[in-house]
Amino acid sequence: MSSTEDITKTILPRELRQNPLRKIWMPCKNGLPEKHISQRRVCMTNSPTLIVTVGLPARGKTYISKKLTRYLNWIGVPTKEFNVGQYRRECVKIYKSFEFFRPDNEEGLKIRKQCALAALNDVRQYLSVGGGQVAVFDATNTTRERRSTILRFAEQNGYKVFFVESVCEDPDVIAQNIVQVKLGSPDYIDCNTEEAIQDFMKRIKCYENSYQPLDEVLDKDLSYIKVMDVGQRYLVNLVLDHIQSRIVYYLMNIHITPRSIYLCRHGESELNIRGRIGGDSGLSSGGKEFALCLGKFIQEQNIKDLKVWTSQMKRTIQTAEALGMPYEQWKALNEIDAGVCEEMMYEEIQEHYPLEFALRDQDKYRYRYPKGESYEDLVQRLEPVIMELERQENILVICHQAVMRCLLAYFLDKSADELPYLKCPLHTVLKLTPVAYGCKVESIYLNVKAVNTHRDKPENVDISRLPEEALLTVPAHH
Amino acid sequence: MNGSSITQAIVEGPGGGGTVPRYQRPHASVPQFTNSPTMIVLVGLPARGKTYISKKLTRYLNWIGVPTKVFNVGQYRREAVRSYSNFEFFRPDNEEAMKIRKACALSALKDVSAYFTQDHGQVAVFDATNTTRERREVILSFAKEYGYKVFFVESICDDPEIIAENIKQVKLSSPDYVNCDKDEAVADFLKRIECYKVTYVPLDDDCDRNLSYIKIFNVGSRYLVNRVQDHIQSRIVYYLMNIHVTPRTIYLCRHGESDLNLLGRIGGDSGLSSRGNKFAAALGKYIRSQCIPDLKIWTSHMKRTIQTAEAVGVPYEQWKALNEIDAGVCEEMTYEEIQEHYPEEFALRDQDKYRYRYPKGESYEDLVHRLEPVIMELERQENVLVVCHQAVMRCLLAYFLDKSADELPYLKCPLHTVLKLTPVAYGCKVESVFLNVEAVNTHRDRPVNVSVDRDPMDALLTVPDHS
């Protein structure tokens, strides 16, 4: 075909059908959806990405790996971490002492290399066959030789590689690290604190002599970020694509300063009492009482420099007002938009939109209300909030049920399936404190009665189900 | 309500125990995150892209709602020394010139101060070489005295090709070289750079470890980031790390004419009219004729943009963030109906179209925040065609063409017209390509009377024709 023919050829546009669950328009042929289009998800790279940590022991590699994995999964990028230390523990059932890590311990070196290769094998399974998009290879990877092995592996399999090196010489930070996560490690389960610390320090020494940090000149063609002194300084080299750019941005915003995050919903609202979803109503008398109790609770907690955030809906703002403190409003914290179902009771939704109601029960995370949003949309909308939460220190977020579920899922690493069913009752404050590799949660009920707004997934989610079956799990209301 | 910029509300604490001031721009989607004003201070030899970075960063910050202004010391110098003779002015041993240059820097700093205190600016970009530690000390003392935060942006480049391209793109046309022939100008400029090299002290890992800065190496292949203090600095770093200078073209257009367009109704999720389909086909032809390498196509989640992209025959990505502005209770209404059912809302919208939020809907200001990740990704990308909607396109165009919040909601983005944007020098070249398929006009100008008690006829004066 000549070029002019190409230019004048008219493409016959395909028919579009809207997917009933996600409300996404997809092209179809003979009534069947075609796979040709793509949804804007975070990761539009075709090649999977291998994130490789680099650094001496007790430099926060596992902390970074787990946190990054949690973040990426939350924003919808299937990610998994592969901790080589774990493979070693499975191989060498009992850890005796630092001598295992001596650079002249040939037996030890053999085992450690095998473990690394076993982990890489599992990485390949995950990325090439298991539907993973990002794998985080968590190990010291302190020698150029080990990193070359990994680069070759990645090249063979068509993965992009991004190194995350953590460099830190501050003895206080390292000591704190050891106390927080090493003493509780399976390796030191039968040791007393003193012994454990001593052994671990000798373990670090074993790595020090052969440590070759990523080099500005020798490694100038590699993509990496060097995190120095727990985030005081960063060196970023050759960011190749969107996902690497997001990873860098995230890593540059997290910190390890101790702090607490308080999450709660607005006080009980007028619409809550009537069993209606959404809307922009004010607080009921119970809700107002809660707001005052919340104010008292916050005062008693004596929190240093507490920031308070609300949505732009009346009920969260009314709640914050009772605290007598400055607060900031985020539109992004607004409750999920239920579109045509706004201000309806579940009974009314069943009556007017039984199909929609069933589809929602089938996949509550991805289901989008007609002219509204899905939990999946909510997560995307909340990402800047999470990013700023990471930057902040002590903070109280007064929000809404679906929003709080999304935020909680991020902090507690809950899957997309669990997220829409997390229990976030009214008048209950969740106090989240980062500890070790995760988050400690304290639930504080402020002793002011409120309706239950939690609707469990009913047994029958079929579109042909009876109304009674659909409404079985609707909580009581006026 | 709508229309005021910053209000300060005094809030009574519970039990009357004291008042607390609260600052929030009413109806702003995102809280203000800076309290102290911030000075961004450029550092680097001439022709390292400092002014390019300054202007681009300023444009971005203003677009996301952070009042920002550039202070280019070279401009002050040109006003002080009416005509530029040659590079000798910049010789480090030219005492007379050094005095003038220092005076210019101080004059610019004074204006920075005025910008913060009188004009409610949030960020000032101090665009000069600032290549000596001494000069940077002056700036730091100044900032400390007034309580401003300082963030340095240093651009380091030793690639002679990049520097040559830079000189060609923006120096040859500078007022300094307006009467020079090209080769003379290049020769003189290179000597000018040499003058600075002698005294150039880059930001130092050790000596400057307590300063907040980003060092950009070779147009972004490497970055060194030190001590990011707050939210705005974090956003600036993220932005700087996503921009590039690779030549590329951005095509913006709306979906083809839709059925609701024909009826003069706003919003909704209708399909294309027959003319809209014709446009889609024409768009496909046009795009293919442009022979664009590796073109990415983005649409919204709404049927009409997707139908339009389908006709191009290239894979496209759907972004929910590109959906048209949510008109809330006014969705699918005609302007006449809005006037009939919500005359007050209609008037308020005309009073401040940028900040006005539809009941249960969005404002242009909300749209900008929703579109920020789109802009960030557009910066990362190369050749892209964005098929979107009127309000969305206005927001994107305002970003590329540096339009103010007042101008933005009235930018002309007619149906069936492709805007081809090509970055050039410090800005963007725009070509408007009408694809020769008739469509209704959907542009409603601001009427003269925006008063809440205006006559319906006054309100509807500027409504475009429809069925």
mmCIF file of N, CA and C in Angstrom, chain A residues 157-265:
data_model
loop_
_atom_site.group_PDB
_atom_site.id
_atom_site.type_symbol
_atom_site.label_atom_id
_atom_site.label_comp_id
_atom_site.label_asym_id
_atom_site.label_seq_id
_atom_site.Cartn_x
_atom_site.Cartn_y
_atom_site.Cartn_z
ATOM 1 N N ASN A 157 15.610 -11.579 31.276
ATOM 2 C CA ASN A 157 14.161 -11.705 31.395
ATOM 3 C C ASN A 157 13.393 -10.467 30.976
ATOM 4 N N GLY A 158 14.102 -9.439 30.543
ATOM 5 C CA GLY A 158 13.428 -8.234 30.084
ATOM 6 C C GLY A 158 12.841 -7.406 31.205
ATOM 7 N N TYR A 159 13.524 -7.386 32.366
ATOM 8 C CA TYR A 159 13.042 -6.555 33.459
ATOM 9 C C TYR A 159 13.867 -5.278 33.511
ATOM 10 N N LYS A 160 13.228 -4.180 33.939
ATOM 11 C CA LYS A 160 14.000 -2.966 34.214
ATOM 12 C C LYS A 160 14.520 -3.080 35.642
ATOM 13 N N VAL A 161 15.687 -2.511 35.896
ATOM 14 C CA VAL A 161 16.256 -2.579 37.241
ATOM 15 C C VAL A 161 16.394 -1.186 37.825
ATOM 16 N N PHE A 162 15.981 -1.054 39.066
ATOM 17 C CA PHE A 162 16.150 0.213 39.765
ATOM 18 C C PHE A 162 16.720 -0.089 41.141
ATOM 19 N N PHE A 163 17.919 0.458 41.421
ATOM 20 C CA PHE A 163 18.567 0.202 42.707
ATOM 21 C C PHE A 163 18.152 1.238 43.743
ATOM 22 N N VAL A 164 17.991 0.781 44.966
ATOM 23 C CA VAL A 164 17.735 1.690 46.078
ATOM 24 C C VAL A 164 18.800 1.422 47.133
ATOM 25 N N GLU A 165 19.756 2.337 47.222
ATOM 26 C CA GLU A 165 20.852 2.139 48.163
ATOM 27 C C GLU A 165 20.650 3.008 49.390
ATOM 28 N N SER A 166 20.840 2.400 50.551
ATOM 29 C CA SER A 166 20.721 3.175 51.780
ATOM 30 C C SER A 166 22.079 3.261 52.448
ATOM 31 N N VAL A 167 22.554 4.497 52.599
ATOM 32 C CA VAL A 167 23.867 4.732 53.181
ATOM 33 C C VAL A 167 23.690 5.502 54.475
ATOM 34 N N CYS A 168 24.271 4.997 55.550
ATOM 35 C CA CYS A 168 24.114 5.704 56.822
ATOM 36 C C CYS A 168 25.277 5.376 57.731
ATOM 37 N N GLU A 169 25.898 6.424 58.279
ATOM 38 C CA GLU A 169 27.016 6.178 59.197
ATOM 39 C C GLU A 169 26.732 6.660 60.599
ATOM 40 N N ASP A 170 25.511 7.118 60.827
ATOM 41 C CA ASP A 170 25.165 7.645 62.143
ATOM 42 C C ASP A 170 24.961 6.493 63.134
ATOM 43 N N PRO A 171 25.840 6.357 64.123
ATOM 44 C CA PRO A 171 25.759 5.198 65.025
ATOM 45 C C PRO A 171 24.448 5.150 65.814
ATOM 46 N N ASP A 172 23.876 6.322 66.102
ATOM 47 C CA ASP A 172 22.614 6.330 66.845
ATOM 48 C C ASP A 172 21.494 5.712 66.027
ATOM 49 N N VAL A 173 21.455 6.077 64.749
ATOM 50 C CA VAL A 173 20.414 5.532 63.880
ATOM 51 C C VAL A 173 20.551 4.028 63.760
ATOM 52 N N ILE A 174 21.792 3.581 63.608
ATOM 53 C CA ILE A 174 22.032 2.143 63.452
ATOM 54 C C ILE A 174 21.656 1.398 64.732
ATOM 55 N N ALA A 175 22.027 1.976 65.881
ATOM 56 C CA ALA A 175 21.696 1.339 67.152
ATOM 57 C C ALA A 175 20.188 1.237 67.320
ATOM 58 N N GLN A 176 19.500 2.299 67.006
ATOM 59 C CA GLN A 176 18.035 2.335 67.114
ATOM 60 C C GLN A 176 17.422 1.261 66.222
ATOM 61 N N ASN A 177 17.956 1.153 65.031
ATOM 62 C CA ASN A 177 17.532 0.163 64.049
ATOM 63 C C ASN A 177 17.642 -1.240 64.624
ATOM 64 N N ILE A 178 18.803 -1.508 65.204
ATOM 65 C CA ILE A 178 19.050 -2.843 65.756
ATOM 66 C C ILE A 178 18.046 -3.152 66.858
ATOM 67 N N VAL A 179 17.830 -2.175 67.722
ATOM 68 C CA VAL A 179 16.882 -2.368 68.819
ATOM 69 C C VAL A 179 15.486 -2.641 68.290
ATOM 70 N N GLN A 180 15.084 -1.865 67.289
ATOM 71 C CA GLN A 180 13.708 -1.969 66.785
ATOM 72 C C GLN A 180 13.416 -3.268 66.044
ATOM 73 N N VAL A 181 14.360 -3.693 65.194
ATOM 74 C CA VAL A 181 14.003 -4.833 64.340
ATOM 75 C C VAL A 181 14.936 -6.034 64.392
ATOM 76 N N LYS A 182 16.149 -5.843 64.902
ATOM 77 C CA LYS A 182 17.035 -6.995 64.872
ATOM 78 C C LYS A 182 16.857 -7.872 66.101
ATOM 79 N N LEU A 183 16.665 -7.217 67.244
ATOM 80 C CA LEU A 183 16.541 -7.987 68.487
ATOM 81 C C LEU A 183 15.357 -8.945 68.405
ATOM 82 N N GLY A 184 14.334 -8.548 67.666
ATOM 83 C CA GLY A 184 13.147 -9.387 67.554
ATOM 84 C C GLY A 184 13.235 -10.373 66.404
ATOM 85 N N SER A 185 14.363 -10.398 65.723
ATOM 86 C CA SER A 185 14.515 -11.279 64.570
ATOM 87 C C SER A 185 14.595 -12.742 65.011
ATOM 88 N N PRO A 186 14.128 -13.658 64.127
ATOM 89 C CA PRO A 186 14.241 -15.093 64.447
ATOM 90 C C PRO A 186 15.694 -15.498 64.734
ATOM 91 N N ASP A 187 16.642 -14.763 64.149
ATOM 92 C CA ASP A 187 18.049 -15.101 64.364
ATOM 93 C C ASP A 187 18.470 -14.976 65.822
ATOM 94 N N TYR A 188 17.825 -14.054 66.539
ATOM 95 C CA TYR A 188 18.283 -13.780 67.905
ATOM 96 C C TYR A 188 17.254 -14.153 68.944
ATOM 97 N N ILE A 189 16.411 -15.095 68.577
ATOM 98 C CA ILE A 189 15.278 -15.418 69.433
ATOM 99 C C ILE A 189 15.702 -15.947 70.806
ATOM 100 N N ASP A 190 16.851 -16.584 70.872
ATOM 101 C CA ASP A 190 17.263 -17.132 72.164
ATOM 102 C C ASP A 190 18.431 -16.370 72.781
ATOM 103 N N CYS A 191 18.644 -15.149 72.292
ATOM 104 C CA CYS A 191 19.776 -14.391 72.809
ATOM 105 C C CYS A 191 19.328 -13.300 73.752
ATOM 106 N N ASN A 192 20.187 -12.921 74.657
ATOM 107 C CA ASN A 192 19.870 -11.721 75.433
ATOM 108 C C ASN A 192 20.335 -10.508 74.636
ATOM 109 N N THR A 193 19.788 -9.349 75.012
ATOM 110 C CA THR A 193 19.996 -8.123 74.234
ATOM 111 C C THR A 193 21.467 -7.841 73.964
ATOM 112 N N GLU A 194 22.269 -7.859 75.012
ATOM 113 C CA GLU A 194 23.693 -7.556 74.876
ATOM 114 C C GLU A 194 24.365 -8.434 73.846
ATOM 115 N N GLU A 195 24.159 -9.744 74.000
ATOM 116 C CA GLU A 195 24.777 -10.709 73.078
ATOM 117 C C GLU A 195 24.343 -10.424 71.654
ATOM 118 N N ALA A 196 23.040 -10.202 71.496
ATOM 119 C CA ALA A 196 22.494 -10.003 70.159
ATOM 120 C C ALA A 196 23.129 -8.790 69.486
ATOM 121 N N ILE A 197 23.189 -7.701 70.233
ATOM 122 C CA ILE A 197 23.767 -6.478 69.650
ATOM 123 C C ILE A 197 25.215 -6.711 69.253
ATOM 124 N N GLN A 198 25.957 -7.317 70.144
ATOM 125 C CA GLN A 198 27.377 -7.555 69.847
ATOM 126 C C GLN A 198 27.540 -8.390 68.587
ATOM 127 N N ASP A 199 26.756 -9.470 68.530
ATOM 128 C CA ASP A 199 26.871 -10.345 67.368
ATOM 129 C C ASP A 199 26.495 -9.592 66.091
ATOM 130 N N PHE A 200 25.442 -8.803 66.176
ATOM 131 C CA PHE A 200 25.006 -8.114 64.965
ATOM 132 C C PHE A 200 26.038 -7.102 64.486
ATOM 133 N N MET A 201 26.678 -6.418 65.446
ATOM 134 C CA MET A 201 27.705 -5.454 65.045
ATOM 135 C C MET A 201 28.845 -6.177 64.339
ATOM 136 N N LYS A 202 29.176 -7.368 64.804
ATOM 137 C CA LYS A 202 30.250 -8.121 64.141
ATOM 138 C C LYS A 202 29.778 -8.566 62.755
ATOM 139 N N ARG A 203 28.482 -8.838 62.654
ATOM 140 C CA ARG A 203 27.926 -9.234 61.351
ATOM 141 C C ARG A 203 28.073 -8.113 60.342
ATOM 142 N N ILE A 204 27.780 -6.900 60.797
ATOM 143 C CA ILE A 204 27.930 -5.740 59.903
ATOM 144 C C ILE A 204 29.374 -5.643 59.428
ATOM 145 N N LYS A 205 30.297 -5.852 60.383
ATOM 146 C CA LYS A 205 31.724 -5.753 60.036
ATOM 147 C C LYS A 205 32.100 -6.710 58.905
ATOM 148 N N CYS A 206 31.477 -7.885 58.902
ATOM 149 C CA CYS A 206 31.798 -8.869 57.863
ATOM 150 C C CYS A 206 31.530 -8.317 56.466
ATOM 151 N N TYR A 207 30.522 -7.459 56.372
ATOM 152 C CA TYR A 207 30.156 -6.924 55.061
ATOM 153 C C TYR A 207 30.999 -5.713 54.678
ATOM 154 N N GLU A 208 31.463 -5.005 55.715
ATOM 155 C CA GLU A 208 32.073 -3.705 55.449
ATOM 156 C C GLU A 208 33.249 -3.749 54.491
ATOM 157 N N ASN A 209 34.119 -4.752 54.649
ATOM 158 C CA ASN A 209 35.324 -4.769 53.823
ATOM 159 C C ASN A 209 35.038 -4.951 52.347
ATOM 160 N N SER A 210 33.992 -5.702 52.036
ATOM 161 C CA SER A 210 33.743 -5.972 50.619
ATOM 162 C C SER A 210 32.674 -5.060 50.032
ATOM 163 N N TYR A 211 32.247 -4.060 50.811
ATOM 164 C CA TYR A 211 31.148 -3.193 50.371
ATOM 165 C C TYR A 211 31.625 -2.230 49.270
ATOM 166 N N GLN A 212 30.988 -2.314 48.121
ATOM 167 C CA GLN A 212 31.263 -1.382 47.030
ATOM 168 C C GLN A 212 29.988 -0.587 46.759
ATOM 169 N N PRO A 213 29.902 0.618 47.310
ATOM 170 C CA PRO A 213 28.673 1.390 47.077
ATOM 171 C C PRO A 213 28.515 1.696 45.597
ATOM 172 N N LEU A 214 27.295 2.031 45.211
ATOM 173 C CA LEU A 214 27.059 2.445 43.830
ATOM 174 C C LEU A 214 27.942 3.658 43.555
ATOM 175 N N ASP A 215 28.602 3.627 42.431
ATOM 176 C CA ASP A 215 29.601 4.641 42.143
ATOM 177 C C ASP A 215 29.132 5.601 41.058
ATOM 178 N N GLU A 216 29.352 6.892 41.307
ATOM 179 C CA GLU A 216 28.907 7.923 40.356
ATOM 180 C C GLU A 216 29.432 7.697 38.958
ATOM 181 N N VAL A 217 30.671 7.225 38.872
ATOM 182 C CA VAL A 217 31.276 7.057 37.548
ATOM 183 C C VAL A 217 31.035 5.651 37.009
ATOM 184 N N LEU A 218 31.433 4.650 37.780
ATOM 185 C CA LEU A 218 31.326 3.271 37.295
ATOM 186 C C LEU A 218 29.882 2.855 37.045
ATOM 187 N N ASP A 219 28.960 3.401 37.834
ATOM 188 C CA ASP A 219 27.566 2.970 37.704
ATOM 189 C C ASP A 219 26.699 4.040 37.060
ATOM 190 N N LYS A 220 27.323 4.903 36.247
ATOM 191 C CA LYS A 220 26.549 6.020 35.709
ATOM 192 C C LYS A 220 25.447 5.598 34.752
ATOM 193 N N ASP A 221 25.510 4.364 34.251
ATOM 194 C CA ASP A 221 24.451 3.920 33.350
ATOM 195 C C ASP A 221 23.360 3.126 34.044
ATOM 196 N N LEU A 222 23.459 3.028 35.368
ATOM 197 C CA LEU A 222 22.417 2.314 36.101
ATOM 198 C C LEU A 222 21.391 3.312 36.625
ATOM 199 N N SER A 223 20.177 2.839 36.807
ATOM 200 C CA SER A 223 19.127 3.670 37.391
ATOM 201 C C SER A 223 19.097 3.399 38.878
ATOM 202 N N TYR A 224 19.243 4.455 39.669
ATOM 203 C CA TYR A 224 19.237 4.225 41.112
ATOM 204 C C TYR A 224 18.952 5.482 41.893
ATOM 205 N N ILE A 225 18.608 5.265 43.162
ATOM 206 C CA ILE A 225 18.558 6.343 44.128
ATOM 207 C C ILE A 225 19.399 5.917 45.314
ATOM 208 N N LYS A 226 20.232 6.828 45.767
ATOM 209 C CA LYS A 226 21.028 6.597 46.964
ATOM 210 C C LYS A 226 20.378 7.427 48.048
ATOM 211 N N VAL A 227 19.913 6.776 49.100
ATOM 212 C CA VAL A 227 19.313 7.503 50.206
ATOM 213 C C VAL A 227 20.384 7.651 51.270
ATOM 214 N N MET A 228 20.722 8.873 51.623
ATOM 215 C CA MET A 228 21.816 9.071 52.570
ATOM 216 C C MET A 228 21.315 9.650 53.882
ATOM 217 N N ASP A 229 21.766 9.051 54.965
ATOM 218 C CA ASP A 229 21.412 9.541 56.296
ATOM 219 C C ASP A 229 19.903 9.684 56.468
ATOM 220 N N VAL A 230 19.243 8.590 56.246
ATOM 221 C CA VAL A 230 17.797 8.490 56.466
ATOM 222 C C VAL A 230 17.024 9.624 55.786
ATOM 223 N N GLY A 231 17.476 10.000 54.603
ATOM 224 C CA GLY A 231 16.677 10.935 53.826
ATOM 225 C C GLY A 231 17.110 12.373 53.885
ATOM 226 N N GLN A 232 18.250 12.630 54.494
ATOM 227 C CA GLN A 232 18.696 14.001 54.477
ATOM 228 C C GLN A 232 19.164 14.372 53.078
ATOM 229 N N ARG A 233 19.766 13.371 52.423
ATOM 230 C CA ARG A 233 20.278 13.642 51.085
ATOM 231 C C ARG A 233 19.978 12.471 50.164
ATOM 232 N N TYR A 234 19.753 12.766 48.893
ATOM 233 C CA TYR A 234 19.462 11.745 47.895
ATOM 234 C C TYR A 234 20.281 11.991 46.643
ATOM 235 N N LEU A 235 20.756 10.922 46.065
ATOM 236 C CA LEU A 235 21.378 11.023 44.749
ATOM 237 C C LEU A 235 20.518 10.171 43.824
ATOM 238 N N VAL A 236 20.014 10.777 42.767
ATOM 239 C CA VAL A 236 19.113 10.066 41.865
ATOM 240 C C VAL A 236 19.738 10.022 40.485
ATOM 241 N N ASN A 237 19.848 8.836 39.933
ATOM 242 C CA ASN A 237 20.512 8.687 38.640
ATOM 243 C C ASN A 237 19.639 7.970 37.624
ATOM 244 N N LEU A 238 19.463 8.580 36.465
ATOM 245 C CA LEU A 238 18.799 7.939 35.322
ATOM 246 C C LEU A 238 17.432 7.318 35.627
ATOM 247 N N VAL A 239 16.505 8.142 36.069
ATOM 248 C CA VAL A 239 15.140 7.638 36.242
ATOM 249 C C VAL A 239 14.560 7.387 34.866
ATOM 250 N N LEU A 240 14.152 6.156 34.607
ATOM 251 C CA LEU A 240 13.763 5.783 33.243
ATOM 252 C C LEU A 240 12.293 5.972 32.907
ATOM 253 N N ASP A 241 11.416 5.798 33.893
ATOM 254 C CA ASP A 241 10.003 5.799 33.531
ATOM 255 C C ASP A 241 9.120 6.279 34.675
ATOM 256 N N HIS A 242 7.833 6.238 34.429
ATOM 257 C CA HIS A 242 6.852 6.747 35.366
ATOM 258 C C HIS A 242 6.944 6.090 36.728
ATOM 259 N N ILE A 243 7.003 4.754 36.742
ATOM 260 C CA ILE A 243 6.960 4.075 38.023
ATOM 261 C C ILE A 243 8.214 4.391 38.842
ATOM 262 N N GLN A 244 9.352 4.504 38.202
ATOM 263 C CA GLN A 244 10.585 4.849 38.917
ATOM 264 C C GLN A 244 10.480 6.273 39.472
ATOM 265 N N SER A 245 9.871 7.142 38.693
ATOM 266 C CA SER A 245 9.694 8.520 39.141
ATOM 267 C C SER A 245 8.798 8.571 40.368
ATOM 268 N N ARG A 246 7.734 7.760 40.388
ATOM 269 C CA ARG A 246 6.833 7.718 41.543
ATOM 270 C C ARG A 246 7.538 7.131 42.754
ATOM 271 N N ILE A 247 8.362 6.108 42.508
ATOM 272 C CA ILE A 247 9.092 5.477 43.601
ATOM 273 C C ILE A 247 10.046 6.486 44.236
ATOM 274 N N VAL A 248 10.753 7.231 43.404
ATOM 275 C CA VAL A 248 11.688 8.238 43.920
ATOM 276 C C VAL A 248 10.933 9.272 44.754
ATOM 277 N N TYR A 249 9.812 9.748 44.219
ATOM 278 C CA TYR A 249 9.018 10.758 44.917
ATOM 279 C C TYR A 249 8.572 10.221 46.260
ATOM 280 N N TYR A 250 8.125 8.977 46.290
ATOM 281 C CA TYR A 250 7.662 8.375 47.538
ATOM 282 C C TYR A 250 8.807 8.262 48.538
ATOM 283 N N LEU A 251 9.926 7.711 48.084
ATOM 284 C CA LEU A 251 11.063 7.520 48.988
ATOM 285 C C LEU A 251 11.546 8.847 49.547
ATOM 286 N N MET A 252 11.388 9.911 48.751
ATOM 287 C CA MET A 252 11.852 11.206 49.226
ATOM 288 C C MET A 252 10.881 11.863 50.183
ATOM 289 N N ASN A 253 9.717 11.285 50.357
ATOM 290 C CA ASN A 253 8.741 11.896 51.247
ATOM 291 C C ASN A 253 8.562 11.159 52.567
ATOM 292 N N ILE A 254 9.055 9.910 52.642
ATOM 293 C CA ILE A 254 8.854 9.165 53.881
ATOM 294 C C ILE A 254 9.938 9.543 54.896
ATOM 295 N N HIS A 255 9.628 9.355 56.156
ATOM 296 C CA HIS A 255 10.601 9.639 57.209
ATOM 297 C C HIS A 255 10.382 8.635 58.334
ATOM 298 N N ILE A 256 11.308 8.633 59.306
ATOM 299 C CA ILE A 256 11.135 7.667 60.398
ATOM 300 C C ILE A 256 10.987 8.347 61.751
ATOM 301 N N THR A 257 10.721 9.641 61.735
ATOM 302 C CA THR A 257 10.511 10.337 63.002
ATOM 303 C C THR A 257 9.266 9.764 63.666
ATOM 304 N N PRO A 258 9.363 9.378 64.938
ATOM 305 C CA PRO A 258 8.187 8.810 65.604
ATOM 306 C C PRO A 258 7.039 9.814 65.620
ATOM 307 N N ARG A 259 5.839 9.284 65.370
ATOM 308 C CA ARG A 259 4.650 10.139 65.373
ATOM 309 C C ARG A 259 3.421 9.252 65.404
ATOM 310 N N SER A 260 2.257 9.853 65.589
ATOM 311 C CA SER A 260 1.019 9.083 65.577
ATOM 312 C C SER A 260 0.034 9.684 64.604
ATOM 313 N N ILE A 261 -0.696 8.794 63.936
ATOM 314 C CA ILE A 261 -1.749 9.217 63.027
ATOM 315 C C ILE A 261 -3.075 8.786 63.620
ATOM 316 N N TYR A 262 -3.967 9.741 63.829
ATOM 317 C CA TYR A 262 -5.292 9.448 64.357
ATOM 318 C C TYR A 262 -6.286 9.513 63.209
ATOM 319 N N LEU A 263 -7.060 8.430 63.038
ATOM 320 C CA LEU A 263 -8.095 8.424 62.003
ATOM 321 C C LEU A 263 -9.458 8.267 62.659
ATOM 322 N N CYS A 264 -10.405 9.068 62.237
ATOM 323 C CA CYS A 264 -11.759 8.837 62.712
ATOM 324 C C CYS A 264 -12.740 9.383 61.677
ATOM 325 N N ARG A 265 -13.992 8.989 61.825
ATOM 326 C CA ARG A 265 -15.033 9.549 60.964
ATOM 327 C C ARG A 265 -15.638 10.758 61.648
#
